[in-house]
Amino acid sequence: LMGAPGFTFVRGDVTKAEDVRKAFSSAGEIRPEAVVHLAALVGFPACEQAGRAEAFRVNVGGLQTVLDVAEAMGAKRVIFASTYSIYGKAPDGKLVDESTPPNPQSIYAESKLEAERILLEARKDLPLAAIIFRPATLFGCSGRMRFDLMVNQFVLDAYLNRELILFNSHRKRSFLHLRDALEAFRLAIEASEDDVRGRILNLGHAECNRSKMEVAETIQRMMPDLRVVEKRLDLNEDTRDAELDSSLARKALGFNPMRSLEDGIQEILAALQAGLFADPVGARYRNGPRVMH
């Protein structure tokens, strides 16, 4: 986005109202039309490392600050990026939809669930429309590449080491290509107020619900020399085990993800082979400590 027409970068702290106001005013508009709230301490490792108090300060306090400033400046809608991690372990291995009771397994998920509660309570009194997205784990290439996300990390480790060590490989996860996620946010910005106000929507791709082993096997089909090793680990890990039902997002917004897991793996491999990432190993640690497979 850097250098794109209309884009302005403002460095600041999402928990500080003056910084948020500066960001909202950076485009020179009288008021922000729509606010897409992505700022957070993201993921199990980063929040575990920072601790509960800091994770809640940023992920919950930051959301409250954004809401307060958005209301004061007359914004019409807020789109909040929560996470499907709030579902934790799915009951009976069934697909989880928006009516599934939350079962968070980490500080990250707990902080996002509390932020959702604040947003849903606030919408009763605020004129701005609020929508909550619960995206699956993202994958695919980006300008600020993240190799701490599972599919991206698996591809990097497979490429560098020709080996993947999997812990509790039967556990299921849901994944979504970055560009499909961006399309969902565009749809939410352009949708009518009635279609977004008070909505909670899962964002995933039915064909990208896979176990850890299935992800590894998909990579292995593209890298036949890859060795996959299974081990068991019970402590200090992300214990999510759930697959998303995202049919409501299709009905509400016309959300139709197009990019497969195979598409994403191929593009990451091609980028690694072309040397497009200056420091892929460093990028892996940018968002926190090493994530166990």
GROMACS .gro file of C-alpha atoms in nm, residues 187-292:
model
  106
  187LEU     CA    1  -1.785  -0.634   0.090
  188ALA     CA    2  -1.853  -0.525   0.449
  189ILE     CA    3  -1.753  -0.165   0.369
  190GLU     CA    4  -1.984  -0.151   0.067
  191ALA     CA    5  -2.280  -0.347   0.210
  192SER     CA    6  -2.598  -0.177   0.328
  193GLU     CA    7  -2.619  -0.089   0.695
  194ASP     CA    8  -2.895  -0.345   0.753
  195ASP     CA    9  -2.667  -0.621   0.622
  196VAL     CA   10  -2.385  -0.544   0.863
  197ARG     CA   11  -2.529  -0.393   1.182
  198GLY     CA   12  -2.471  -0.627   1.476
  199ARG     CA   13  -2.349  -0.913   1.256
  200ILE     CA   14  -2.103  -1.182   1.359
  201LEU     CA   15  -1.969  -1.372   1.058
  202ASN     CA   16  -1.720  -1.656   1.023
  203LEU     CA   17  -1.473  -1.611   0.737
  204GLY     CA   18  -1.334  -1.932   0.597
  205HIS     CA   19  -1.324  -2.154   0.290
  206ALA     CA   20  -1.502  -2.491   0.302
  207GLU     CA   21  -1.224  -2.651   0.099
  208CYS     CA   22  -0.957  -2.517   0.338
  209ASN     CA   23  -1.073  -2.704   0.649
  210ARG     CA   24  -0.782  -2.944   0.705
  211SER     CA   25  -0.596  -3.127   0.979
  212LYS     CA   26  -0.231  -3.045   1.038
  213MET     CA   27  -0.138  -3.371   0.869
  214GLU     CA   28  -0.353  -3.292   0.567
  215VAL     CA   29  -0.175  -2.958   0.529
  216ALA     CA   30   0.162  -3.135   0.550
  217GLU     CA   31   0.053  -3.395   0.294
  218THR     CA   32  -0.061  -3.120   0.057
  219ILE     CA   33   0.285  -2.963   0.075
  220GLN     CA   34   0.446  -3.305   0.036
  221ARG     CA   35   0.265  -3.359  -0.295
  222MET     CA   36   0.447  -3.051  -0.426
  223MET     CA   37   0.775  -3.146  -0.255
  224PRO     CA   38   0.804  -3.526  -0.282
  225ASP     CA   39   1.134  -3.527  -0.089
  226LEU     CA   40   0.968  -3.373   0.218
  227ARG     CA   41   0.986  -3.585   0.534
  228VAL     CA   42   0.693  -3.560   0.776
  229VAL     CA   43   0.748  -3.670   1.135
  230GLU     CA   44   0.471  -3.702   1.394
  231LYS     CA   45   0.524  -3.638   1.765
  232ARG     CA   46   0.300  -3.573   2.063
  233LEU     CA   47   0.312  -3.256   2.271
  234ASP     CA   48   0.069  -3.180   2.554
  235LEU     CA   49   0.217  -2.867   2.716
  236ASN     CA   50   0.253  -2.504   2.603
  237GLU     CA   51   0.073  -2.537   2.273
  238ASP     CA   52  -0.224  -2.396   2.089
  239THR     CA   53  -0.494  -2.659   2.146
  240ARG     CA   54  -0.751  -2.542   1.891
  241ASP     CA   55  -0.937  -2.819   1.711
  242ALA     CA   56  -1.221  -2.680   1.501
  243GLU     CA   57  -1.341  -2.635   1.144
  244LEU     CA   58  -1.546  -2.335   1.029
  245ASP     CA   59  -1.888  -2.314   0.871
  246SER     CA   60  -1.883  -1.984   0.680
  247SER     CA   61  -2.213  -2.019   0.496
  248LEU     CA   62  -2.369  -1.722   0.674
  249ALA     CA   63  -2.109  -1.484   0.530
  250ARG     CA   64  -2.202  -1.604   0.182
  251LYS     CA   65  -2.570  -1.534   0.248
  252ALA     CA   66  -2.519  -1.201   0.421
  253LEU     CA   67  -2.244  -1.046   0.206
  254GLY     CA   68  -2.207  -1.268  -0.100
  255PHE     CA   69  -1.866  -1.378   0.033
  256ASN     CA   70  -1.725  -1.643  -0.202
  257PRO     CA   71  -1.359  -1.733  -0.134
  258MET     CA   72  -1.183  -1.843  -0.452
  259ARG     CA   73  -0.826  -1.939  -0.357
  260SER     CA   74  -0.742  -2.291  -0.245
  261LEU     CA   75  -0.483  -2.411   0.001
  262GLU     CA   76  -0.289  -2.550  -0.294
  263ASP     CA   77  -0.292  -2.206  -0.461
  264GLY     CA   78  -0.141  -2.046  -0.152
  265ILE     CA   79   0.125  -2.312  -0.102
  266GLN     CA   80   0.233  -2.284  -0.465
  267GLU     CA   81   0.263  -1.904  -0.450
  268ILE     CA   82   0.467  -1.913  -0.127
  269LEU     CA   83   0.700  -2.181  -0.267
  270ALA     CA   84   0.744  -1.982  -0.587
  271ALA     CA   85   0.826  -1.666  -0.389
  272LEU     CA   86   1.080  -1.851  -0.173
  273GLN     CA   87   1.243  -2.007  -0.480
  274ALA     CA   88   1.262  -1.663  -0.645
  275GLY     CA   89   1.425  -1.513  -0.334
  276LEU     CA   90   1.151  -1.254  -0.289
  277PHE     CA   91   1.176  -1.252   0.091
  278ALA     CA   92   1.490  -1.083   0.218
  279ASP     CA   93   1.476  -1.246   0.562
  280PRO     CA   94   1.212  -1.521   0.578
  281VAL     CA   95   1.345  -1.668   0.902
  282GLY     CA   96   1.339  -1.324   1.067
  283ALA     CA   97   0.984  -1.268   0.944
  284ARG     CA   98   0.882  -1.586   1.119
  285TYR     CA   99   0.975  -1.444   1.459
  286ARG     CA  100   0.846  -1.093   1.399
  287ASN     CA  101   0.510  -1.160   1.563
  288GLY     CA  102   0.637  -1.365   1.857
  289PRO     CA  103   0.838  -1.675   1.949
  290ARG     CA  104   0.854  -1.992   1.745
  291VAL     CA  105   0.520  -2.167   1.703
  292MET     CA  106   0.510  -2.540   1.759
   0.00000   0.00000   0.00000
